[in-house]
Each structure stands twice: as C-alpha cells, then as structure tokens.
Amino acid sequence: MFLCAMDGEAIYPKIAVIVMAHGESTASSMAEVANKLLKTGHCHAIDMPLDVPAEEALEKAVVLAKETDEGRGVLVLADMGSLLMFPEMIEKRTGIPVRTVPMVSTIMVIEAVRKAMLRGADIDRLAKELRQIGKLFDQKHGEQSIHTILVTCFTGQGTALKLSEIIRDMIPAEQQSRFKIRCMDFEGMDAVKEAEGQEDLSGADAVVGTVDLKLPNVPFISVDEFVVGDGMARLSEMIQGQAETVCETKDEAVMDEKLLTGTLEQLLYFLNPKKMAGQAMESLKESVRALHMEVTRELAVRYVIHLCCMLERLIQEEVLPHQETEILKEKYKHIFETVKRSLRPLEDCLHMKIPDSETAYLVEMLLEEKESC
C-alpha cells in the first residue's frame, strides 16, 4: 500500500531515521525490513534488551543522532516507556531537532524511511503524518480497528441512507471492512436528546448529516458542509488517514449550484437532478420571501436535498406520516399554507399531490431556521 522503492541514494540532506524498541532485536528487525525493501541503508536502529539500563541506551541514541544527522533533524520511532522520553533529552544534549512517533510498527518504519529520503521533506509534517498512520493501523488482537461513521437525519428526509451510499463509495475497496457506517433516523428532537446520552455512540469517528448529536470530541459534518463546503474533503482525508479528524469549518464556502446538482445525481434515481435542484430552490425562495427570512447556505442544501429525496419517494408511492401534522397546520397556518403554495409548481410538473404529512417536515425545517435567526 505504501511501498515505493527509492531509485538510488541521491546526495542531498535527508531526515535521519532511528528506530528504538525494547527487546533483543525488535528495532533492528524493523529497520532491516525497511532498508531491504527500499534498497537503502538510511534506517538505523537501537535495540534495548530488558536488562540494559535506560541510561546506556540513551548514550547510544545521542551518539547515533550526532552521526546520522544531515542537518534536517532526526526522526525517532519508538515503541513505549522510557524510549518515548529520549528524543527530548537527545535534542537538549545535541541541539539537533528531534521528533518522536510512538507505537512503532514495521509499516510505519517503511513509510518513515521512504518519506524521510525525499528531497525537501519536513520533519514536523512527516511526524504528524506518521502519527496518523499509527492511529489508522492501530491493531487490537491482531485485527485492524474499526472506524465508525454515524450518518444522521430526521425521519422523513431519507438523507441518511443516501449519504451513507456516497460515503461508502469514497472508501477504497481494500479498506471497506475497516469502516462501519451507521444510519440513524430521528422522529424529533426528543429522540435526538435521548441519543446524545448513549455511551455506544461516543466512540464514533465522525457524525455526518442533518442532526448534530453533540458527541464529545467527535467532529460533526453537516449536510451543507458535506455538499458545498469542505466536509467531503475532510471526511475523505480522515478515511485515507491523511489528516486529523477535528478540523475547523470553513464558513466562507459558497453555495455552488453545479456542486449541489452533482450531489443530487448520486442521490436521485428517477428524477432529473438539475431540473429538480432549480425547482426546489425556487420553492424555497418563494417561502422565505413570504416569511421575511433569508436563504442561508445550510438551509438551501438541507431544503433542496430533503425536498428532492422526498419527491423521489413519492414517485415510488412511499409516503411517510408525521405525528404532528394537524398541530402544525393549526398553530402555524400561515407558514403551512405558504409552503404548500410554493410546492404547487412541483406538483404540476410531476403530476402528483404532496401530502400534508410530507409538507410538515418542510414547515418544521423553516421553523427551526426561523427560531435560530
């Protein structure tokens, strides 16, 4: 997966690589594999038998760091314990920039050596990439760890299943078994609050969809960010193991109708994505004008995807009920009638009648947006 042999030893400063591990020949064996595969002698090793004092191993590390440093710093790959503290001591005693990566493995050593020998390689960037590889290939009982992605939406939107298909397609075939994608539909905010307290969800790697479960230390990628922001890139980087999972949202991302249409092409099977995106957007604009609201990026993406997926279901005669349809019609009569009116062009175009229960979901979406303003 990561292998790419070097075509010879070019002469230019490189990052030095030292593997340190407990045992008679643990470090030496990993270094030997990397050197043979990459046809180099760039990787060095320090074995630390359990009966050897840590001070003795540290002295060897200081000497080796001085001998191998080419002016680009020294990268130390260590397994555990006192060896993880060596790099800071080495740097203080030698003045050489030293970076450490814990939980060393053979595949990590191979990748470290390969990238350390590239012209212009940066030691800080390399150390960060290797730490990510360490997380990605974390082994438990001889098996690769399973990463969980939660895909959420409110019942009636049908977004979760569609998004899960897109996400699944993003995952390379050889990594499919390592990812669990769990679709979660919620009937209302009470169900969401109940889910927020579930301990089995806290181990998820990311939440994608229309419902933020507010799980501690678990990044949330909203539908609008996934479709027209950098959410898809963030998730792709996480899957590939090339970036940290927690990233800042780019609020400056702008709505791109072509990108939204492209996403709908993956979500819709029967309807024309381009035509539906335009008509759904017109429906939204008519409603927000009448309600004196603004079309935000998040609302636009949620509304358009929701409405298009809903129409796709109705074509297949799949109508979902809404327990509070009559309450919403009575309590928010003006909003309900406004949304119904905005949907008539779509009803005429598709020769169908949109049930009040389906309209209720759109009304709830607008109410939620109105209350947040």
C-alpha positions as MATLAB code, in Angstrom:
seq = 'MFLCAMDGEAIYPKIAVIVMAHGESTASSMAEVANKLLKTGHCHAIDMPLDVPAEEALEKAVVLAKETDEGRGVLVLADMGSLLMFPEMIEKRTGIPVRTVPMVSTIMVIEAVRKAMLRGADIDRLAKELRQIGKLFDQKHGEQSIHTILVTCFTGQGTALKLSEIIRDMIPAEQQSRFKIRCMDFEGMDAVKEAEGQEDLSGADAVVGTVDLKLPNVPFISVDEFVVGDGMARLSEMIQGQAETVCETKDEAVMDEKLLTGTLEQLLYFLNPKKMAGQAMESLKESVRALHMEVTRELAVRYVIHLCCMLERLIQEEVLPHQETEILKEKYKHIFETVKRSLRPLEDCLHMKIPDSETAYLVEMLLEEKESC';
ca = [
       0.000    0.000    0.000;
       2.708    2.417    0.970;
       5.636    0.817   -0.826;
       7.576    2.779   -3.393;
      11.274    1.899   -3.590;
      13.845    4.665   -3.961;
      15.785    4.730   -7.219;
      19.121    5.097   -5.574;
      20.777    7.288   -2.962;
      20.608   10.861   -4.228;
      23.081   13.167   -2.498;
      21.199   15.903   -0.601;
      20.365   16.433    3.095;
      17.754   13.995    4.404;
      15.875   13.468    7.649;
      17.659   10.855    9.750;
      15.551    7.915   10.965;
      16.255    5.934   14.132;
      14.082    3.063   15.357;
      14.190    2.297   19.089;
      12.351   -0.595   20.700;
      12.523   -2.938   23.660;
      13.850   -6.443   23.042;
      16.983   -8.128   21.730;
      16.400   -7.343   18.048;
      12.950   -5.732   17.690;
      14.195   -2.403   16.349;
      16.929   -3.974   14.216;
      14.441   -6.308   12.531;
      12.082   -3.483   11.537;
      14.954   -1.337   10.279;
      16.347   -4.258    8.278;
      12.992   -4.873    6.562;
      12.653   -1.210    5.621;
      16.219   -0.943    4.316;
      15.916   -4.092    2.203;
      12.560   -3.173    0.713;
      13.667    0.355   -0.117;
      17.180   -0.676   -1.126;
      18.885    1.722    1.246;
      20.833    1.840    4.477;
      19.190    5.017    5.720;
      17.312    3.486    8.640;
      19.226    2.935   11.880;
      18.203    1.003   14.977;
      18.844    0.810   18.697;
      17.693   -2.347   20.465;
      17.026   -2.132   24.184;
      17.106   -5.557   25.889;
      15.100   -5.569   29.116;
      18.255   -5.988   31.228;
      20.025   -2.938   29.717;
      19.823    0.289   31.785;
      17.945    3.155   30.122;
      20.987    5.427   30.594;
      23.110    3.139   28.418;
      20.525    3.132   25.635;
      20.255    6.922   25.853;
      24.019    7.337   25.401;
      23.850    5.155   22.265;
      20.969    7.277   20.957;
      22.870   10.541   21.491;
      25.921    9.212   19.643;
      23.814    7.816   16.793;
      21.856   11.062   16.438;
      25.091   13.017   16.008;
      26.401   10.517   13.470;
      23.262   10.345   11.338;
      22.016   13.953   11.376;
      22.383   15.600    7.953;
      21.022   18.962    9.011;
      17.335   18.067    8.533;
      16.715   16.682   12.015;
      16.338   13.206   13.474;
      13.086   11.243   13.489;
      12.834    8.712   16.314;
      10.302    5.890   16.033;
       9.883    4.266   19.440;
       7.620    1.660   20.981;
       6.861    2.642   24.580;
       8.032    3.596   28.044;
      11.278    5.485   28.676;
      12.213    5.416   24.987;
       9.473    7.964   24.285;
      11.295   10.440   26.546;
      14.669   10.018   24.822;
      14.086   12.442   21.914;
      13.661   15.469   24.197;
      16.850   14.537   26.059;
      18.727   13.980   22.798;
      17.685   17.382   21.487;
      18.780   19.127   24.694;
      22.185   17.438   24.642;
      22.908   17.780   20.932;
      20.939   20.821   19.729;
      19.614   18.684   16.866;
      15.872   18.920   16.126;
      14.389   15.577   17.179;
      10.791   14.416   16.704;
       9.270   11.230   18.053;
       6.429    8.981   16.910;
       5.130    6.342   19.361;
       3.816    2.799   18.810;
       6.295    1.996   16.063;
       5.385   -0.735   13.591;
       7.084   -2.164   10.517;
       4.752   -0.406    8.092;
       5.367    2.871    9.910;
       9.134    2.418    9.622;
       8.879    1.705    5.887;
       6.783    4.812    5.277;
       9.032    6.941    7.506;
      12.191    5.943    5.668;
      10.617    6.402    2.245;
       9.400    9.914    3.008;
      12.464   10.934    5.023;
      14.582   10.362    1.901;
      12.504   12.680   -0.266;
      14.094   15.976   -1.236;
      12.794   18.839    0.913;
      10.946   16.603    3.394;
       9.804   18.461    6.535;
      10.339   16.638    9.821;
       7.299   18.151   11.597;
       4.944   17.311    8.754;
       6.367   13.803    8.467;
       5.982   13.163   12.204;
       2.342   14.275   12.044;
       1.592   12.002    9.071;
       3.184    9.034   10.802;
       1.170    9.594   13.986;
      -1.951    9.450   11.831;
      -0.777    6.187   10.270;
      -0.267    4.880   13.796;
      -3.911    5.665   14.580;
      -5.192    4.285   11.300;
      -3.392    0.967   11.681;
      -3.927    0.603   15.409;
      -4.057   -3.164   15.928;
      -6.191   -4.930   18.516;
      -5.833   -8.688   18.945;
      -4.206   -8.909   15.541;
      -7.050   -7.098   13.782;
      -7.290   -3.578   12.402;
      -9.502   -1.267   14.419;
     -12.971   -0.490   13.103;
     -13.868    3.144   12.455;
     -17.478    4.208   12.852;
     -19.195    6.981   10.903;
     -22.686    7.958   12.047;
     -24.985    9.326    9.333;
     -27.993   11.175   10.735;
     -31.270   12.687    9.574;
     -34.825   13.202   10.751;
     -37.294   10.508    9.738;
     -38.942   11.548    6.513;
     -35.867   13.061    4.901;
     -34.323    9.840    3.644;
     -30.976   11.635    3.609;
     -29.026    9.283    5.879;
     -29.237    6.244    3.624;
     -28.343    8.272    0.535;
     -25.363    9.933    2.239;
     -24.152    6.588    3.544;
     -24.012    5.299   -0.036;
     -21.886    8.281   -1.092;
     -19.557    7.817    1.877;
     -19.239    4.095    1.226;
     -18.218    4.837   -2.368;
     -15.472    7.145   -1.041;
     -13.807    4.318    0.878;
     -11.200    2.311   -1.076;
     -12.152   -1.324   -1.629;
      -9.258   -2.613    0.445;
     -10.417   -0.549    3.448;
     -14.164   -1.253    3.286;
     -14.046   -3.826    6.089;
     -12.482   -1.303    8.460;
     -15.370    1.171    8.341;
     -18.802    0.813    9.859;
     -21.383    3.287    8.560;
     -24.420    3.523   10.805;
     -27.577    5.285    9.596;
     -29.657    6.949   12.292;
     -33.146    8.381   11.733;
     -34.814   10.505   14.412;
     -38.505   11.260   14.750;
     -37.901   14.532   16.591;
     -35.656   16.485   18.947;
     -36.638   14.319   21.930;
     -35.193   11.301   20.127;
     -32.013   13.269   19.398;
     -31.568   14.237   23.063;
     -32.046   10.622   24.058;
     -29.389    9.510   21.574;
     -26.905   12.117   22.842;
     -26.667   10.181   26.095;
     -25.926    6.802   24.542;
     -22.446    5.659   25.516;
     -22.056    3.367   22.497;
     -22.050    6.425   20.197;
     -19.185    8.246   21.904;
     -16.612    6.040   20.170;
     -17.634    7.228   16.704;
     -15.030    8.884   14.482;
     -17.419   11.343   12.821;
     -21.083   12.318   12.506;
     -22.380   13.324    9.071;
     -25.901   14.514    8.274;
     -28.646   16.888    9.350;
     -28.607   16.105   13.084;
     -25.668   17.068   15.300;
     -25.524   14.608   18.190;
     -23.054   16.868   20.012;
     -20.837   13.935   20.963;
     -17.679   14.976   22.877;
     -14.548   15.045   20.679;
     -16.468   13.665   17.677;
     -16.491   16.042   14.669;
     -19.842   16.844   13.054;
     -20.057   17.444    9.288;
     -23.397   18.969    8.335;
     -25.135   18.150    5.057;
     -24.473   21.617    3.654;
     -20.778   21.414    4.569;
     -20.584   17.912    3.103;
     -22.183   19.007   -0.166;
     -20.918   22.522   -0.847;
     -18.257   23.109    1.797;
     -15.079   21.203    2.587;
     -16.833   18.446    4.512;
     -16.403   15.829    1.806;
     -12.680   16.590    1.631;
     -12.405   16.424    5.429;
     -14.109   13.059    5.573;
     -12.062   11.749    2.649;
      -8.844   12.818    4.380;
      -9.958   11.105    7.573;
     -10.739    7.897    5.691;
      -7.371    7.982    3.923;
      -5.602    8.705    7.211;
      -4.058   11.927    5.912;
      -5.487   14.475    8.336;
      -6.704   14.928   11.874;
     -10.416   14.289   12.319;
     -11.109   17.573   14.071;
     -10.948   20.474   11.629;
     -12.355   23.955   11.546;
     -15.417   24.563    9.420;
     -14.876   26.937    6.530;
     -17.792   29.360    6.855;
     -16.693   31.221    3.774;
     -17.631   28.311    1.499;
     -20.113   29.500   -1.101;
     -23.171   27.742   -2.457;
     -22.331   26.142   -5.797;
     -25.395   25.014   -7.750;
     -23.317   22.750  -10.009;
     -21.829   21.001   -6.987;
     -25.277   20.607   -5.435;
     -26.613   19.190   -8.700;
     -23.664   16.804   -8.835;
     -24.528   15.537   -5.378;
     -28.171   15.087   -6.330;
     -27.030   12.964   -9.270;
     -25.769   10.489   -6.685;
     -28.919   10.733   -4.572;
     -31.662   10.545   -7.207;
     -32.502    7.611   -9.442;
     -35.697    8.687  -11.196;
     -35.812   12.486  -11.169;
     -33.706   14.907  -13.215;
     -31.186   16.325  -10.691;
     -30.560   19.625  -12.487;
     -34.226   20.348  -13.059;
     -35.247   19.318   -9.552;
     -32.484   21.366   -7.900;
     -33.659   24.512   -9.692;
     -37.334   23.991   -8.921;
     -36.679   23.038   -5.306;
     -34.612   26.193   -4.880;
     -37.438   28.299   -6.341;
     -39.834   26.713   -3.875;
     -37.545   27.654   -1.008;
     -37.065   31.220   -2.233;
     -40.817   31.750   -2.534;
     -41.373   30.518    1.012;
     -38.618   32.560    2.650;
     -39.689   35.726    0.843;
     -43.214   35.349    2.178;
     -41.885   34.639    5.670;
     -39.334   37.500    5.596;
     -36.392   35.148    6.024;
     -33.042   34.754    4.279;
     -31.735   31.784    2.332;
     -28.627   30.587    4.157;
     -26.280   28.033    2.675;
     -27.224   25.444    5.278;
     -30.955   25.937    4.800;
     -30.643   25.814    0.998;
     -28.791   22.495    0.991;
     -30.995   20.890    3.639;
     -34.207   22.038    1.969;
     -33.226   21.097   -1.580;
     -31.872   17.652   -0.672;
     -34.802   16.960    1.635;
     -37.390   18.015   -0.946;
     -35.787   16.148   -3.848;
     -35.419   12.928   -1.858;
     -38.993   13.317   -0.676;
     -40.279   13.673   -4.253;
     -38.253   10.635   -5.254;
     -40.025    8.647   -2.523;
     -43.454    9.922   -3.517;
     -42.900    8.765   -7.088;
     -42.448    5.301   -5.626;
     -45.587    5.803   -3.518;
     -43.647    5.872   -0.249;
     -45.472    8.374    1.975;
     -44.238    8.974    5.499;
     -46.597   10.096    8.264;
     -45.964   13.000   10.632;
     -47.495   12.729   14.077;
     -47.956   16.492   14.487;
     -49.248   17.402   11.036;
     -52.603   18.734   12.257;
     -50.992   20.639   15.123;
     -48.575   22.362   12.743;
     -51.397   23.186   10.304;
     -53.376   24.853   13.059;
     -50.590   26.528   15.013;
     -48.571   27.720   12.017;
     -51.324   28.104    9.460;
     -49.638   30.940    7.537;
     -46.313   29.109    7.196;
     -48.015   25.847    6.267;
     -50.079   27.497    3.535;
     -47.036   29.375    2.262;
     -45.045   26.169    1.858;
     -47.991   24.389    0.237;
     -48.296   27.217   -2.268;
     -44.574   27.125   -3.093;
     -44.840   23.396   -3.858;
     -47.629   23.674   -6.452;
     -45.296   24.125   -9.456;
     -43.560   20.885   -8.468;
     -46.890   19.106   -8.049;
     -47.966   20.268  -11.511;
     -44.656   19.280  -13.065;
     -44.670   15.772  -11.584;
     -48.456   15.294  -11.742;
     -48.688   14.429   -8.078;
     -50.173   15.665   -4.829;
     -47.746   16.252   -1.965;
     -49.367   15.012    1.286;
     -49.663   17.358    4.254;
     -47.586   14.955    6.330;
     -44.645   15.469    3.966;
     -45.177   19.226    3.895;
     -45.000   19.202    7.694;
     -41.329   18.230    7.564;
     -40.546   21.260    5.387;
     -42.522   23.507    7.743;
     -40.503   22.197   10.693;
     -37.285   22.911    8.842;
     -38.288   26.521    8.200;
     -39.453   26.961   11.790;
     -36.136   25.673   13.080;
     -34.272   28.111   10.817;
     -36.554   31.000   11.816;
     -36.028   30.335   15.534;
     -32.249   30.209   15.126;
     -32.095   33.639   13.467;
];
